[in-house]
mmCIF file of C-alpha atoms in Angstrom:
data_model
loop_
_atom_site.group_PDB
_atom_site.id
_atom_site.type_symbol
_atom_site.label_atom_id
_atom_site.label_comp_id
_atom_site.label_asym_id
_atom_site.label_seq_id
_atom_site.Cartn_x
_atom_site.Cartn_y
_atom_site.Cartn_z
ATOM 1 C CA UNK U 1 53.666 124.064 77.593
ATOM 2 C CA UNK U 2 53.563 120.284 76.973
ATOM 3 C CA UNK U 3 55.895 120.765 74.010
ATOM 4 C CA UNK U 4 58.430 122.526 76.250
ATOM 5 C CA UNK U 5 58.412 119.604 78.728
ATOM 6 C CA UNK U 6 58.908 117.052 75.917
ATOM 7 C CA UNK U 7 61.824 119.006 74.441
ATOM 8 C CA UNK U 8 63.427 119.384 77.875
ATOM 9 C CA UNK U 9 63.134 115.626 78.507
ATOM 10 C CA UNK U 10 64.641 114.802 75.125
ATOM 11 C CA UNK U 11 67.563 117.160 75.732
ATOM 12 C CA UNK U 12 68.156 115.624 79.158
ATOM 13 C CA UNK U 13 68.174 112.102 77.676
ATOM 14 C CA UNK U 14 70.639 113.128 74.974
ATOM 15 C CA UNK U 15 72.983 114.627 77.575
ATOM 16 C CA UNK U 16 72.939 111.375 79.575
ATOM 17 C CA UNK U 17 73.823 109.392 76.436
ATOM 18 C CA UNK U 18 76.584 111.865 75.543
ATOM 19 C CA UNK U 19 78.041 111.524 79.044
ATOM 20 C CA UNK U 20 77.933 107.735 78.822
ATOM 21 C CA UNK U 21 79.627 107.770 75.399
ATOM 22 C CA UNK U 22 82.339 110.091 76.700
ATOM 23 C CA UNK U 23 82.940 107.901 79.763
ATOM 24 C CA UNK U 24 83.210 104.793 77.579
ATOM 25 C CA UNK U 25 85.701 106.513 75.285
ATOM 26 C CA UNK U 26 87.795 107.680 78.250
ATOM 27 C CA UNK U 27 88.581 104.128 79.393
ATOM 28 C CA UNK U 28 89.567 102.788 75.976
ATOM 29 C CA UNK U 29 93.208 101.998 75.315
ATOM 30 C CA UNK U 30 94.962 103.865 72.513
ATOM 31 C CA UNK U 31 94.696 102.211 69.120
ATOM 32 C CA UNK U 32 97.642 100.047 68.146
ATOM 33 C CA UNK U 33 99.534 101.061 65.036
ATOM 34 C CA UNK U 34 99.301 98.339 62.369
ATOM 35 C CA UNK U 35 102.706 96.665 62.674
ATOM 36 C CA UNK U 36 102.867 93.002 61.674
ATOM 37 C CA UNK U 37 106.316 92.432 63.224
ATOM 38 C CA UNK U 38 105.436 93.659 66.728
ATOM 39 C CA UNK U 39 107.315 91.418 69.158
ATOM 40 C CA UNK U 40 106.178 93.082 72.401
ATOM 41 C CA UNK U 41 103.354 95.380 73.491
ATOM 42 C CA UNK U 42 103.321 97.291 76.765
ATOM 43 C CA UNK U 43 100.443 99.410 78.075
ATOM 44 C CA UNK U 44 99.273 101.335 81.100
ATOM 45 C CA UNK U 45 96.468 103.400 82.541
ATOM 46 C CA UNK U 46 96.143 106.767 84.259
ATOM 47 C CA UNK U 47 97.213 108.087 81.832
ATOM 48 C CA UNK U 48 96.588 105.559 79.081
ATOM 49 C CA UNK U 49 99.646 104.769 76.995
ATOM 50 C CA UNK U 50 101.122 101.964 74.947
ATOM 51 C CA UNK U 51 104.528 100.998 73.591
ATOM 52 C CA UNK U 52 105.317 98.637 70.713
ATOM 53 C CA UNK U 53 108.612 96.949 69.945
ATOM 54 C CA UNK U 54 108.711 96.283 66.201
ATOM 55 C CA UNK U 55 111.418 93.727 65.329
ATOM 56 C CA UNK U 56 114.378 95.183 63.417
ATOM 57 C CA UNK U 57 112.509 98.457 62.861
ATOM 58 C CA UNK U 58 111.506 100.740 65.733
ATOM 59 C CA UNK U 59 110.051 101.228 69.181
ATOM 60 C CA UNK U 60 106.875 103.313 69.209
ATOM 61 C CA UNK U 61 105.474 105.092 72.278
ATOM 62 C CA UNK U 62 101.804 105.986 71.881
ATOM 63 C CA UNK U 63 100.629 108.393 74.615
ATOM 64 C CA UNK U 64 96.951 109.042 75.325
ATOM 65 C CA UNK U 65 97.390 112.576 74.035
ATOM 66 C CA UNK U 66 100.070 114.023 71.866
ATOM 67 C CA UNK U 67 101.989 112.602 68.924
ATOM 68 C CA UNK U 68 103.581 109.159 68.814
ATOM 69 C CA UNK U 69 107.273 108.946 69.643
ATOM 70 C CA UNK U 70 109.552 106.659 67.606
ATOM 71 C CA UNK U 71 113.113 105.581 68.191
ATOM 72 C CA UNK U 72 115.178 103.012 66.281
ATOM 73 C CA UNK U 73 114.952 99.341 67.253
ATOM 74 C CA UNK U 74 117.909 98.108 69.294
ATOM 75 C CA UNK U 75 118.685 94.609 70.483
ATOM 76 C CA UNK U 76 117.644 94.063 74.072
ATOM 77 C CA UNK U 77 120.003 93.429 76.953
ATOM 78 C CA UNK U 78 119.178 91.199 79.916
ATOM 79 C CA UNK U 79 120.027 92.295 83.447
ATOM 80 C CA UNK U 80 118.737 90.604 86.635
ATOM 81 C CA UNK U 81 116.056 88.617 84.753
ATOM 82 C CA UNK U 82 114.735 91.780 83.084
ATOM 83 C CA UNK U 83 114.867 92.624 79.397
ATOM 84 C CA UNK U 84 115.833 96.198 78.575
ATOM 85 C CA UNK U 85 115.607 98.217 75.365
ATOM 86 C CA UNK U 86 117.409 101.559 75.431
ATOM 87 C CA UNK U 87 117.247 103.764 72.348
ATOM 88 C CA UNK U 88 117.221 107.418 71.345
ATOM 89 C CA UNK U 89 116.700 109.713 68.396
ATOM 90 C CA UNK U 90 117.573 113.378 67.905
ATOM 91 C CA UNK U 91 115.195 114.717 70.577
ATOM 92 C CA UNK U 92 113.888 111.733 72.552
ATOM 93 C CA UNK U 93 115.208 108.894 74.671
ATOM 94 C CA UNK U 94 113.300 105.714 75.478
ATOM 95 C CA UNK U 95 114.166 103.025 78.002
ATOM 96 C CA UNK U 96 111.822 100.035 78.216
ATOM 97 C CA UNK U 97 112.312 97.460 80.984
ATOM 98 C CA UNK U 98 110.299 94.239 80.846
ATOM 99 C CA UNK U 99 110.145 91.785 83.752
ATOM 100 C CA UNK U 100 108.472 88.358 83.616
ATOM 101 C CA UNK U 101 106.124 88.989 86.566
ATOM 102 C CA UNK U 102 102.353 88.716 86.858
ATOM 103 C CA UNK U 103 100.687 92.086 86.322
ATOM 104 C CA UNK U 104 97.177 93.511 86.559
ATOM 105 C CA UNK U 105 96.448 96.704 84.629
ATOM 106 C CA UNK U 106 94.069 98.008 87.314
ATOM 107 C CA UNK U 107 91.182 98.542 84.891
ATOM 108 C CA UNK U 108 90.252 95.050 83.787
ATOM 109 C CA UNK U 109 90.271 91.744 85.590
ATOM 110 C CA UNK U 110 92.792 90.394 83.091
ATOM 111 C CA UNK U 111 96.209 89.298 84.346
ATOM 112 C CA UNK U 112 99.219 89.786 82.089
ATOM 113 C CA UNK U 113 102.548 87.953 82.066
ATOM 114 C CA UNK U 114 104.870 90.965 82.138
ATOM 115 C CA UNK U 115 105.439 94.126 84.174
ATOM 116 C CA UNK U 116 106.754 97.099 82.258
ATOM 117 C CA UNK U 117 108.582 100.283 83.179
ATOM 118 C CA UNK U 118 108.887 102.784 80.342
ATOM 119 C CA UNK U 119 110.919 105.975 80.633
ATOM 120 C CA UNK U 120 110.442 108.560 77.884
ATOM 121 C CA UNK U 121 112.625 111.661 78.274
ATOM 122 C CA UNK U 122 112.877 111.036 82.048
ATOM 123 C CA UNK U 123 109.094 110.623 82.456
ATOM 124 C CA UNK U 124 108.270 107.188 83.890
ATOM 125 C CA UNK U 125 105.252 105.040 83.001
ATOM 126 C CA UNK U 126 104.450 101.701 84.632
ATOM 127 C CA UNK U 127 102.139 99.052 83.298
ATOM 128 C CA UNK U 128 101.780 95.541 81.944
ATOM 129 C CA UNK U 129 102.732 93.818 78.736
ATOM 130 C CA UNK U 130 102.493 90.813 76.468
ATOM 131 C CA UNK U 131 104.522 89.229 73.714
ATOM 132 C CA UNK U 132 103.418 90.092 70.183
ATOM 133 C CA UNK U 133 100.596 92.418 69.289
#
């Protein structure tokens, strides 16, 4: 009988740790692809996502789930104090608008220098951003 109680307690403890590990993993941002020439990084929460502008190469959208989306790098245009990248490939379009405005990501207490609106195939994501990686 005592052995049953000990096993039950151990199983309960393991479940609590598993739940904690899962919760910690759920709030982590997606991993950044290793790109040394990244000139801008945008990111958001609920759902987590990130976008990377790689100079003279590509723009990469990294959703929380699903495969990465890549389109060719294009030079940005500036309209009303906002920088805009608009690119497409065979089956995807990406429009990234970056405004120099203070931004909080809603999850951390960190304030970022840029607000970002990302539209991927007509689906809109809003978040924050920073220059470089």
